[in-house]
Coordinates of C-alpha atoms in Angstrom, one line a residue:
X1 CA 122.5 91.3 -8.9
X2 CA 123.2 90.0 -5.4
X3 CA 124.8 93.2 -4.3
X4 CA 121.6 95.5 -4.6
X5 CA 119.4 93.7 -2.1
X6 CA 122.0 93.8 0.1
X7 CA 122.8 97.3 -0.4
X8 CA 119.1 98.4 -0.1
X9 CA 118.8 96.3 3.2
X10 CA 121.9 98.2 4.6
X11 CA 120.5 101.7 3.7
X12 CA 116.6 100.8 5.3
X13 CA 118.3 99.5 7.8
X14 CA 120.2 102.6 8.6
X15 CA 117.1 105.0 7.8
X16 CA 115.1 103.0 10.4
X17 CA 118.2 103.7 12.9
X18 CA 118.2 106.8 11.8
X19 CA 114.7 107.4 12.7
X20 CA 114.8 105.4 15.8
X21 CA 118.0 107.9 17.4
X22 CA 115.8 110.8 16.6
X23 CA 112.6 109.5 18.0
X24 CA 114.7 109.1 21.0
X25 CA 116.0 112.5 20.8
X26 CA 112.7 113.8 20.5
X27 CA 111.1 111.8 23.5
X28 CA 114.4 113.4 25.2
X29 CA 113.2 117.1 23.9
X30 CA 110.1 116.2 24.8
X31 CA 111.3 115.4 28.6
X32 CA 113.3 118.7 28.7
X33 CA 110.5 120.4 27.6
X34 CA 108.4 119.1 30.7
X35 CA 111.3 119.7 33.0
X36 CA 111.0 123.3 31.2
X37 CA 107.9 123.9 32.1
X38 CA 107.9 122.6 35.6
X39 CA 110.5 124.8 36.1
X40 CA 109.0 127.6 34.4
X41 CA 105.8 127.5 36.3
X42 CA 108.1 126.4 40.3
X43 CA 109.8 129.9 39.3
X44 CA 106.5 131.8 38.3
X45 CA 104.8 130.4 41.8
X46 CA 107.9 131.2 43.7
X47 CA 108.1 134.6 41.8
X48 CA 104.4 135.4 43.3
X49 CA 105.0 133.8 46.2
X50 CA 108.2 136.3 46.9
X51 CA 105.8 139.3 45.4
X52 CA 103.0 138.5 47.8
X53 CA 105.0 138.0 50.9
X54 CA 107.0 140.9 49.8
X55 CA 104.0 142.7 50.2
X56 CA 102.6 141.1 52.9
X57 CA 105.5 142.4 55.1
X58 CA 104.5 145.7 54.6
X59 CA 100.7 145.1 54.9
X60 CA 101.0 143.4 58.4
X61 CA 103.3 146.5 59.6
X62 CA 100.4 148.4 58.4
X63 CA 97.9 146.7 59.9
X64 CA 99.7 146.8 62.9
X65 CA 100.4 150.5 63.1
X66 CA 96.3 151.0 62.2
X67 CA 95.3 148.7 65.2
X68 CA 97.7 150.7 68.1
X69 CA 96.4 154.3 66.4
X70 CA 92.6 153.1 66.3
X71 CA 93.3 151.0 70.0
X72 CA 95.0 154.6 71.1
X73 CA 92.3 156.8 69.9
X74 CA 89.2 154.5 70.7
X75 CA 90.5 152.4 73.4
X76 CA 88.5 149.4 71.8
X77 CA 90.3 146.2 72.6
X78 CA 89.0 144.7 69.4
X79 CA 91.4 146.5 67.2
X80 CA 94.5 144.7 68.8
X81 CA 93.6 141.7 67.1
X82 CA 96.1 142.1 64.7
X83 CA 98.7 142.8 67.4
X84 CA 98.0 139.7 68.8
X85 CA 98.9 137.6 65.8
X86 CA 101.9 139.7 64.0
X87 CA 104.5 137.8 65.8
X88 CA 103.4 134.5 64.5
X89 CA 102.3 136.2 61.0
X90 CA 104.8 137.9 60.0
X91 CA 107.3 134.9 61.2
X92 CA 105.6 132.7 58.6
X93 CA 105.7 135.4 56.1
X94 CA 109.8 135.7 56.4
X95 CA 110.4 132.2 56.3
X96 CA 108.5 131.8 53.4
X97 CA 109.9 134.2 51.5
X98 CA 113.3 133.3 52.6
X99 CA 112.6 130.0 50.8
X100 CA 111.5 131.1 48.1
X101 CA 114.1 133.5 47.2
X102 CA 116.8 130.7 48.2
X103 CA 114.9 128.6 45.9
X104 CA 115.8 130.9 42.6
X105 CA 119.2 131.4 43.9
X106 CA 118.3 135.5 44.8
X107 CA 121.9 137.1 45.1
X108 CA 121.7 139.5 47.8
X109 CA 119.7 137.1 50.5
X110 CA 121.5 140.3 53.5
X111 CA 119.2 142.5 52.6
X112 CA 116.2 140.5 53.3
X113 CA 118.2 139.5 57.1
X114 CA 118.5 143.8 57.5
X115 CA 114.8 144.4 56.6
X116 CA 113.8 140.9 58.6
X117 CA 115.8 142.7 61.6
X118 CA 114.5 146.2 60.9
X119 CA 110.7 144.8 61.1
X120 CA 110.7 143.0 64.3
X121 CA 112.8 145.9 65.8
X122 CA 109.7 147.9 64.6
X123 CA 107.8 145.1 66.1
X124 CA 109.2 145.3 69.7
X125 CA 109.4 149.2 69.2
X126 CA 105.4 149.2 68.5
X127 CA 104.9 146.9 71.3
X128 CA 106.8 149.4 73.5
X129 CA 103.9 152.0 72.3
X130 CA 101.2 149.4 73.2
X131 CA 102.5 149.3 76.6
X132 CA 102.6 152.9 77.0
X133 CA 98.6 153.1 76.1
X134 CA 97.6 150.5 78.5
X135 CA 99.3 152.2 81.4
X136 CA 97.5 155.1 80.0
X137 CA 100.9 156.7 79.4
X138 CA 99.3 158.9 76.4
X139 CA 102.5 161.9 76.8
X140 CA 105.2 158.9 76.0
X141 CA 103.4 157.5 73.7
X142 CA 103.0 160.0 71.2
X143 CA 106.5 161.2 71.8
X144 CA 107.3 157.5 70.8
X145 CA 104.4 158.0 67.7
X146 CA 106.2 161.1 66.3
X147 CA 109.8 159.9 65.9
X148 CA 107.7 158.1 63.1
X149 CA 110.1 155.0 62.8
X150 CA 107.8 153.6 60.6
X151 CA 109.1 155.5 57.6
X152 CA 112.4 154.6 57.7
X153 CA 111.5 150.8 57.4
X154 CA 109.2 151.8 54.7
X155 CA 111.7 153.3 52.9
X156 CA 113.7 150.2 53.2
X157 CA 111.1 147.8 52.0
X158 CA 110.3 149.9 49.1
X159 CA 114.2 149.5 48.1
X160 CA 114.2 145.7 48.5
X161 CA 110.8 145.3 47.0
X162 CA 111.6 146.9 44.0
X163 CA 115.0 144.8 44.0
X164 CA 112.9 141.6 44.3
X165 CA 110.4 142.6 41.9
X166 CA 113.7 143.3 38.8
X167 CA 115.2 139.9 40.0
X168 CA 111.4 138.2 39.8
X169 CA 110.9 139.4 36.4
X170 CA 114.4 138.5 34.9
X171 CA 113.6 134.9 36.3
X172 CA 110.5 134.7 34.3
X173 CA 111.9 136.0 31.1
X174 CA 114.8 133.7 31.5
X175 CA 112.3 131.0 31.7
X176 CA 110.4 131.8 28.7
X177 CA 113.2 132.1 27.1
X178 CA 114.6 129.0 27.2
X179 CA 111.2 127.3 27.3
X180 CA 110.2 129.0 23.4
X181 CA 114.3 127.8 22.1
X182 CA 113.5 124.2 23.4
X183 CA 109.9 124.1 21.7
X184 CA 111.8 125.5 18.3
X185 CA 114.4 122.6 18.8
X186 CA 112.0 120.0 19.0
X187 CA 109.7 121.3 16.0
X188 CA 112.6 121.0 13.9
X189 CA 113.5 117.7 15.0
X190 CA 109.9 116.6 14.5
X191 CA 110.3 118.1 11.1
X192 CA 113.3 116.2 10.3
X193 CA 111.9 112.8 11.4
X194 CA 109.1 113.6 9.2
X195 CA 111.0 114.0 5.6
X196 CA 112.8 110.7 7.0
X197 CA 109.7 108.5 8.0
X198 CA 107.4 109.0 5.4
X199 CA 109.2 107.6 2.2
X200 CA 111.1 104.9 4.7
X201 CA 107.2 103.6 5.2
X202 CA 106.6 103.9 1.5
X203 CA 109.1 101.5 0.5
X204 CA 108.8 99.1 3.7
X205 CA 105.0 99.0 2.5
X206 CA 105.5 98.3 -0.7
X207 CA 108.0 95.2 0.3
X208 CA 105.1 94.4 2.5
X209 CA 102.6 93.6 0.0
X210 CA 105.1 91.5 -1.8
X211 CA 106.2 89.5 1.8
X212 CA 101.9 89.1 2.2
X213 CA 102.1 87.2 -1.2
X214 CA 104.9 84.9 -0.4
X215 CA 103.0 84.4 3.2
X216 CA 99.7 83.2 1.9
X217 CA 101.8 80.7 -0.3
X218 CA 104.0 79.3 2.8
X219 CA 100.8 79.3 5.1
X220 CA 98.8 76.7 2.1
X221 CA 102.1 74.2 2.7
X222 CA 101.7 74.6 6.4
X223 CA 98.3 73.7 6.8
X224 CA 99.1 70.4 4.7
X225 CA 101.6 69.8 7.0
X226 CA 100.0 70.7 10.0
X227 CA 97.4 67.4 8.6
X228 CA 100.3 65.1 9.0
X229 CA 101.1 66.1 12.5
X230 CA 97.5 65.6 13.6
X231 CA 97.2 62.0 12.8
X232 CA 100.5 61.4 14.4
X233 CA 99.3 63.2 17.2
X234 CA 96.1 61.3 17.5
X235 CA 98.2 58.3 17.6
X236 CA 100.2 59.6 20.6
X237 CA 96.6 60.1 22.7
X238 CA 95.9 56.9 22.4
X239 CA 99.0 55.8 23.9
X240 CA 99.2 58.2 26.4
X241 CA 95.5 57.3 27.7
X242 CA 96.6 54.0 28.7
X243 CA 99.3 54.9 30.6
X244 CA 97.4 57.5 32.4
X245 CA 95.0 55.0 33.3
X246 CA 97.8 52.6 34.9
X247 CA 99.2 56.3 36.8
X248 CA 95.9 57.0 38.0
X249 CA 95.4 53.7 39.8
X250 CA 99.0 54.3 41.5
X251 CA 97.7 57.4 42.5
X252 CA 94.5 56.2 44.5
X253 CA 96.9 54.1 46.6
X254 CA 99.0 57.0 47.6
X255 CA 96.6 59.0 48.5
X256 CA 94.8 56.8 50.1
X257 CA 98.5 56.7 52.6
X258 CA 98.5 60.9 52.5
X259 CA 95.2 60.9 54.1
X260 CA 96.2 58.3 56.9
X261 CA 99.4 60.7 57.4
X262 CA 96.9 64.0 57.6
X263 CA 94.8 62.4 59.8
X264 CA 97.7 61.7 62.3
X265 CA 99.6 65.3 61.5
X266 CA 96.3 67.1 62.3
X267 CA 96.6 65.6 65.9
X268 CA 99.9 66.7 66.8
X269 CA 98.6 69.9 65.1
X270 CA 95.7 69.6 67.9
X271 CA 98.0 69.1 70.9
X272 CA 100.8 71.4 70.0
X273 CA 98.0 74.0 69.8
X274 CA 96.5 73.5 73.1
X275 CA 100.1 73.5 74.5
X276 CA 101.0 77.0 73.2
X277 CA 97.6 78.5 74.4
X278 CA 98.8 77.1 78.2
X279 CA 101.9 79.0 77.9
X280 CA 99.7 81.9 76.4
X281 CA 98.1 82.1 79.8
X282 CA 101.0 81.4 81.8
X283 CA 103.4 84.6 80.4
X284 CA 99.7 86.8 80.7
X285 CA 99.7 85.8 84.0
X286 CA 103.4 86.8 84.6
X287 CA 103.3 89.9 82.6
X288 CA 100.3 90.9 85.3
X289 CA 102.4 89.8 88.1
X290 CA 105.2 92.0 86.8
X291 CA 103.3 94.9 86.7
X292 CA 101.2 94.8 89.4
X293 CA 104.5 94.8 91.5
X294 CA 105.8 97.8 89.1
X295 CA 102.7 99.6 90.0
X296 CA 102.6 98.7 93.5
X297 CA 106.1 100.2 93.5
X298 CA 105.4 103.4 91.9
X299 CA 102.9 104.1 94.5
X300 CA 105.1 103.6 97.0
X301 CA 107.9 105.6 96.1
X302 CA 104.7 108.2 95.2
X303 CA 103.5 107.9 99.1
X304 CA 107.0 108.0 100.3
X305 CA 107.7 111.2 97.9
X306 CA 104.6 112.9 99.5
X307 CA 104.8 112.5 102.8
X308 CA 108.6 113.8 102.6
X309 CA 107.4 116.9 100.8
X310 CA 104.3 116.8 103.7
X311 CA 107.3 116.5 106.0
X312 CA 109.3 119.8 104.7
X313 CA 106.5 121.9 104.8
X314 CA 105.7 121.1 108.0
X315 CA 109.4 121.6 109.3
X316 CA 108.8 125.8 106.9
X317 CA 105.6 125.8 108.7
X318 CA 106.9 124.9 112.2
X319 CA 109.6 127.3 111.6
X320 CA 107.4 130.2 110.7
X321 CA 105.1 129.9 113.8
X322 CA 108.5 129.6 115.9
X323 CA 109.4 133.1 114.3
X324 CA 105.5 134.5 114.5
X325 CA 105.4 133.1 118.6
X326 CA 108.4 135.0 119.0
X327 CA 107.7 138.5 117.5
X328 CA 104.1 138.0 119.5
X329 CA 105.8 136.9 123.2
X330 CA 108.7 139.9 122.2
X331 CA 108.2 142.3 120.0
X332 CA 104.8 142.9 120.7
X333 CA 104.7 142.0 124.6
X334 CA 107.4 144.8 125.1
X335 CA 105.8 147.7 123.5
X336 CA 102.3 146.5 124.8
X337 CA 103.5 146.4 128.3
X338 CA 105.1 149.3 128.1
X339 CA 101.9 151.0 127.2
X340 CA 100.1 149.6 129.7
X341 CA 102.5 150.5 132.3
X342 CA 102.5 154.2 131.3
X343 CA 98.8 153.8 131.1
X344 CA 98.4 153.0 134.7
X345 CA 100.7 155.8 135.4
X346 CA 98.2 158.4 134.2
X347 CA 95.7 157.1 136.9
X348 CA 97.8 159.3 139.4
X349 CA 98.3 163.0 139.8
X350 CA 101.1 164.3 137.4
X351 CA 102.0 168.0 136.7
X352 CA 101.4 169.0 133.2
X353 CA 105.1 168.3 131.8
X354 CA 105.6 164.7 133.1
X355 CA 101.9 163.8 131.9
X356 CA 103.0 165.0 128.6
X357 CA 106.1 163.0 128.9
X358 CA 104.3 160.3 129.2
X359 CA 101.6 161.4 126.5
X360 CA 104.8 161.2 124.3
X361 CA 106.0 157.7 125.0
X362 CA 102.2 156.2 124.8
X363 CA 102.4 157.7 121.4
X364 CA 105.7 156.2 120.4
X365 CA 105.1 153.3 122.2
X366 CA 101.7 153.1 120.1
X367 CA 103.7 153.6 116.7
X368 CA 106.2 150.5 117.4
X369 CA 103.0 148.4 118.4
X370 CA 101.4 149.7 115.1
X371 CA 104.8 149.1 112.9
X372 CA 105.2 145.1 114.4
X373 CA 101.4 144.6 113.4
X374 CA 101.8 146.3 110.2
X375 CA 105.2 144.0 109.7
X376 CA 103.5 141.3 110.6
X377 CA 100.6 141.8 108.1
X378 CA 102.9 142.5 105.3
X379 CA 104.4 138.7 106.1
X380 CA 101.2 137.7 105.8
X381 CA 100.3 138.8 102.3
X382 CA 103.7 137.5 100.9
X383 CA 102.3 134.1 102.2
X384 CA 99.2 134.4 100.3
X385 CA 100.2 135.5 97.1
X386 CA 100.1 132.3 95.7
X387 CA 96.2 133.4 95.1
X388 CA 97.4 136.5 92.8
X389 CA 97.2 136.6 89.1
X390 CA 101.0 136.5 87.8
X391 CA 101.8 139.1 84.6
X392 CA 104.9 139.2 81.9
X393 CA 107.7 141.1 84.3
X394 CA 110.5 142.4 82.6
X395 CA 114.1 142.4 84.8
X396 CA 115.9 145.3 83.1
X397 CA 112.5 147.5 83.6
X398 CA 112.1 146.8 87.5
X399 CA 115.7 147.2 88.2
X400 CA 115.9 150.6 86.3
X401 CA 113.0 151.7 88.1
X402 CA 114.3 150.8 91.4
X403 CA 118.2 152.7 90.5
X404 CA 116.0 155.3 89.2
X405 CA 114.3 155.8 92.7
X406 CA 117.3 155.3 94.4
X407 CA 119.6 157.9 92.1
X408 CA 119.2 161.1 94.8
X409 CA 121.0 158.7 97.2
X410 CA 123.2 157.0 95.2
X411 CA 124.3 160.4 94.0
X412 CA 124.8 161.8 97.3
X413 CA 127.4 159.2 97.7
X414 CA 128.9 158.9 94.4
X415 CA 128.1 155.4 94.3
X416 CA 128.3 152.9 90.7
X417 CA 125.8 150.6 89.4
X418 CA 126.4 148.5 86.3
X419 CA 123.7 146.8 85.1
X420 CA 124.2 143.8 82.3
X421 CA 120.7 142.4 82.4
X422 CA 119.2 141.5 78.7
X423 CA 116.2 143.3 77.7
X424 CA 114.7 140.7 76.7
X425 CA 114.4 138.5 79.9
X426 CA 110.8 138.3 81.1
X427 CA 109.1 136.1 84.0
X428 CA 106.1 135.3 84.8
X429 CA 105.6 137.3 88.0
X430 CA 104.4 139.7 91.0
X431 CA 106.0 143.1 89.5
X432 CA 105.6 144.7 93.4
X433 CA 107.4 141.3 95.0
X434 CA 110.4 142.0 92.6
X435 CA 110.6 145.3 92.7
X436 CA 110.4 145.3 96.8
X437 CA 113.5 142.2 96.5
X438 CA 115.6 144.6 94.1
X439 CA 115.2 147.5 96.1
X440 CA 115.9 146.2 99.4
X441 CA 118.6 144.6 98.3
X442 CA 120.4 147.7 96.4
X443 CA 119.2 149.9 99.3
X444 CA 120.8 147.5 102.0
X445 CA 124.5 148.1 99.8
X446 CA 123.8 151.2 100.2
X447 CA 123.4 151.0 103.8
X448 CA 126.1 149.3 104.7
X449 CA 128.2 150.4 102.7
X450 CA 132.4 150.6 103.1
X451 CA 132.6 154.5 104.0
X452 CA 136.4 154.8 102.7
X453 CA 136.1 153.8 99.1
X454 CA 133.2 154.4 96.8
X455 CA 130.2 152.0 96.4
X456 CA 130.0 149.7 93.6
X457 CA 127.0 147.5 93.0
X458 CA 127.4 144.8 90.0
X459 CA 123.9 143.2 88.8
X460 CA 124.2 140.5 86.3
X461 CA 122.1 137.7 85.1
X462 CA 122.1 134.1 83.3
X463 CA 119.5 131.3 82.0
X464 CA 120.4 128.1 84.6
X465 CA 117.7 125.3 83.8
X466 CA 114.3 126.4 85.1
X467 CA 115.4 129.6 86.4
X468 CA 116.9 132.9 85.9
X469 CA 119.7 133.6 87.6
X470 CA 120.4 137.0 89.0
X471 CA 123.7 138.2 90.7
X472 CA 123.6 141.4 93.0
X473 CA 127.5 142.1 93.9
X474 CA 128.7 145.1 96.4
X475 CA 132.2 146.4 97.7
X476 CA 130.5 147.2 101.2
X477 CA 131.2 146.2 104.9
X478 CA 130.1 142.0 104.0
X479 CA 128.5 140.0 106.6
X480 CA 130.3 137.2 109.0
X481 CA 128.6 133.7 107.5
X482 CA 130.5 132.1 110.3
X483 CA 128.7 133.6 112.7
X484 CA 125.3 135.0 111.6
X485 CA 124.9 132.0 108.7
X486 CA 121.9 130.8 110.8
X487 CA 120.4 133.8 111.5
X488 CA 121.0 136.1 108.1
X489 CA 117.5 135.9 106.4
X490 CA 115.1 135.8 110.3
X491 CA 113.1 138.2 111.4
X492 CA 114.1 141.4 112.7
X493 CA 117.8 140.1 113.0
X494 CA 120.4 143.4 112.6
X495 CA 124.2 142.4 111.9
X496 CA 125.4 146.7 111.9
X497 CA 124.2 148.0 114.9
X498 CA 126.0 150.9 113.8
X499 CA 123.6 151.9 111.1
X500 CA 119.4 152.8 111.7
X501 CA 117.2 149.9 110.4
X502 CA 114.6 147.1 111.8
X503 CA 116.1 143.5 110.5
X504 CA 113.3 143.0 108.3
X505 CA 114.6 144.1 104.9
X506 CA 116.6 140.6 104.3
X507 CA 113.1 138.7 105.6
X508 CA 111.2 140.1 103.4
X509 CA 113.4 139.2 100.3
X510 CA 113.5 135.5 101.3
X511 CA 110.1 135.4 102.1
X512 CA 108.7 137.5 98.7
X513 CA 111.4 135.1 96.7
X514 CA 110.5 132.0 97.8
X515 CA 106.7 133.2 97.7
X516 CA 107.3 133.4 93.9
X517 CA 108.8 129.9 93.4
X518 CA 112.9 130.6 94.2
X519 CA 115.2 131.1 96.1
X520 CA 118.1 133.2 97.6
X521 CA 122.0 132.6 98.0
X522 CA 124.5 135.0 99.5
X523 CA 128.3 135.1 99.5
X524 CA 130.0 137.5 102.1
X525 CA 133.8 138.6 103.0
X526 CA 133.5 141.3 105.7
X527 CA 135.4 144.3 104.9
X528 CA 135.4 143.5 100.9
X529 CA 131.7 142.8 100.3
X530 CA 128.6 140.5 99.7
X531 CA 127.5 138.7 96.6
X532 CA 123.3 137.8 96.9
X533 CA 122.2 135.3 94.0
X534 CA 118.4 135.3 93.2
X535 CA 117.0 132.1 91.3
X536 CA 113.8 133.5 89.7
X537 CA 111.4 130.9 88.6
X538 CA 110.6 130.8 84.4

């Protein structure tokens, strides 16, 4: 009779275990299933989010093609708003979708880098055809319009768009696939903990009624208990009121000694307060002292940086008038003189031929006066362009233009130029002030160049800190540093007097350079050639 209790304990015991491992089973379905469904809806947003940038791509390129048609047919600035933006746009556009395809593991993540680098190519190809219309350049642009490069880029999204839009869908259906076999799994688990549970609580409930009866029968000898312990326990008061009577006096003594030792504490308290707002004051006052002197020093060195930089351009401008008193007192005192000499010449009697010999030299006489003012007012403008508005100046674009202009010469002497200039290298600049320093300079290696071997010309160029750095290399006659280092870059200063020219080209390059914010360098071996280096200002 024992043995059946015991046996029925053993098996409620395990049902209620049983139960218990599949409610936790279930709360771990239930988790899965959340994790399900937050995945589920992270891969729907991310499929839309790769759909609508997908499209997006092509709706900006769009855009942008109906702005430069509408700007080229209307001219209305307005409809280059969108130009304006589709760098930044279509940036954003890119790198979200690149996220969210790396996000769902897309396998072919090459073809969105080609199409990525077969938009901005279209990009920088349409902005190309922008240029074209504001220089009013209608002939290249529509010869740029009907290559229609637009197509083939379509073609391309319309391939990877419909390879996104196969991938997006299997994603989803995956999803919901696995979403619908976890809700099944736990619907049959809740199922099974159901035929478990419910006769499990019929027989717990019905040992329940019969553990209430035995309860009500303990709880009647309690309470008859329970009347013992209070009159034991009322017994206990009394004794413990009488000794808290005999603490309580001990305690009015000792706090009657705490409040002596507050009083005394709160003194200290007092003093050692008053102490630490003196050395408050004191380390104010010496963190003011400190940097008082700090400032004071800063303006110093600020003075001392000033009136150097004061100093230096007084020493340019110093130098400059030396140079402008010296073209005045020579180069324009001879041909002046000259003139006034033949002048006074005509004020006696001449046969016809010598006063038209002298007509002649008043005439040339008059030119060279006119080409030193002229010089002389072209130095001046260089000074002033500081005032000018400074545009986007692209390097590759001046320097072809300038071998372009130069090509029936460089022909006529079978002369080289290699150019390795990036494309992409644009300054802030004065697009006439470049182009005059490029040509002068590729024009003076042609000039002087070495007459038995052919002319090469090597132009370069390199980022170096706040400057570009551009290299113009020859194979000509070079220039003796040792002797004409001083003098290289003044005025009207010739170093081959066995070739026409005025000294002015190599002025004018320092002077336009240095105008924009740089500066010049040269290298020279005479006999093997000269290496200049320009350092224009980003």
């Amino acid at each position: 009779m024992d043995k059946i209790p015991k046996y029925r304990s053993t098996v409620l015991y395990g049902i209620v275990s049983l139960i218990a491992v599949l409610l936790l089973v279930n709360i771990g379905l239930i988790y899965l299933n959340s994790l399900i469904i937050e995945r589920n809806k992270k891969n729907q947003e991310d499929a839309e989010s790769a759909k609508l940038n997908t499209l997006d791509v092509i709706r900006n390129l769009h855009l942008l093609d109906l702005g430069i048609r509408g700007y080229a047919l209307v001219n209305n600035p307005q409809l280059l708003g969108v130009t304006d933006s589709i760098h930044i746009t279509q940036q954003k556009i890119f790198t979200r979708l690149e996220n969210a395809l790396l996000n769902q593991g897309y396998p072919d993540m090459k073809e969105l880098q080609v199409l990525e680098d077969s938009v901005w190519s279209y990009i920088r190809y349409t902005d190309v055809m922008l240029e074209l219309i504001k220089q009013k350049k209608m002939n290249e642009f529509n010869a740029l319009l009907a290559r229609d490069k637009g197509y083939d880029l379509w073609l391309k999204y319309k391939t990877f768009s419909a390879h996104v839009n196969i991938f997006e869908d299997h994603i989803v259906q995956e999803a919901k696939k696995n979403y619908e076999a976890a809700l099944r799994n736990s619907y049959l688990l809740q199922a099974l903990i159901f035929l478990l549970a419910v006769p499990t609580l019929l027989y717990m409930a019905y040992f329940a009624v019969r553990t209430f009866r035995v309860s009500d029968e303990l709880r009647q000898t309690q309470i008859e208990k329970n009347q013992i312990l209070q009159d034991q326990n009322e017994r206990l008061d009394r004794l413990v009121k009488e000794k808290t009577e005999d603490v309580l006096a001990q305690n009015e003594e000792i706090t009657s000694q705490n409040e002596e030792i507050r009083a005394h504490n709160d003194q200290l308290i007092l003093q050692q307060d008053q102490i630490e707002k003196a050395k408050a004051i004191i380390e104010r006052q010496a963190n003011l002292i400190h940097q008082k002197n700090a400032d004071l020093q800063m303006e110093v060195e600020k003075q001392i940086k000033n009136l150097r930089q004061t100093n230096s351009e007084l020493v340019e401008h110093n130098s400059r008038l030396e140079q402008f008193s010296y073209i005045i007192s020579h180069n324009l005192r001879a041909p002046l003189a000259r003139v006034q000499g033949l002048v006074s010449l005509l004020d006696y009697p001449r046969d016809p031929e010598e006063k038209s010999t002298i007509h002649q030299l008043l005439l040339r006489s008059s030119h060279e006066l006119d080409t030193v003012i002229t010089d002389l007012g072209l130095i001046i403008n260089i000074q002033k362009s500081n005032t000018e508005i400074r545009t986007e100046v692209s390097l590759s674009k001046i320097i072809k233009k300038v071998v372009k202009s130069l090509d029936p010469e460089l022909h006529l002497i079978n002369a080289t130029v290699n150019m390795n200039v990036d494309s992409s290298e644009i300054i802030q600049s004065l697009p006439p002030y470049v182009e005059s320093i490029f040509y002068n300079l590729i024009s003076n290696a042609i000039k002087y160049r070495y007459k038995d071997r052919p002319l090469l010309v090597q132009i370069n160029s390199k980022r170096s800190n706040q400057f570009l750095e551009v290299t113009i290399s020859d194979n000509g006659l070079g220039i003796d540093l040792e002797k004409y280092n001083d003098q290289l870059f003044n005025l009207y200063k010739r170093f081959h007097l066995h070739v026409e020219g005025k000294g002015l080209g190599l002025y004018l390059v320092r002077t336009q350079i240095e105008a924009l914010g740089g500066r010049i360098e040269v290298q020279s071996v005479v006999n093997e050639g000269t290496l200049f280096t320009l350092f224009f200002k980003v």
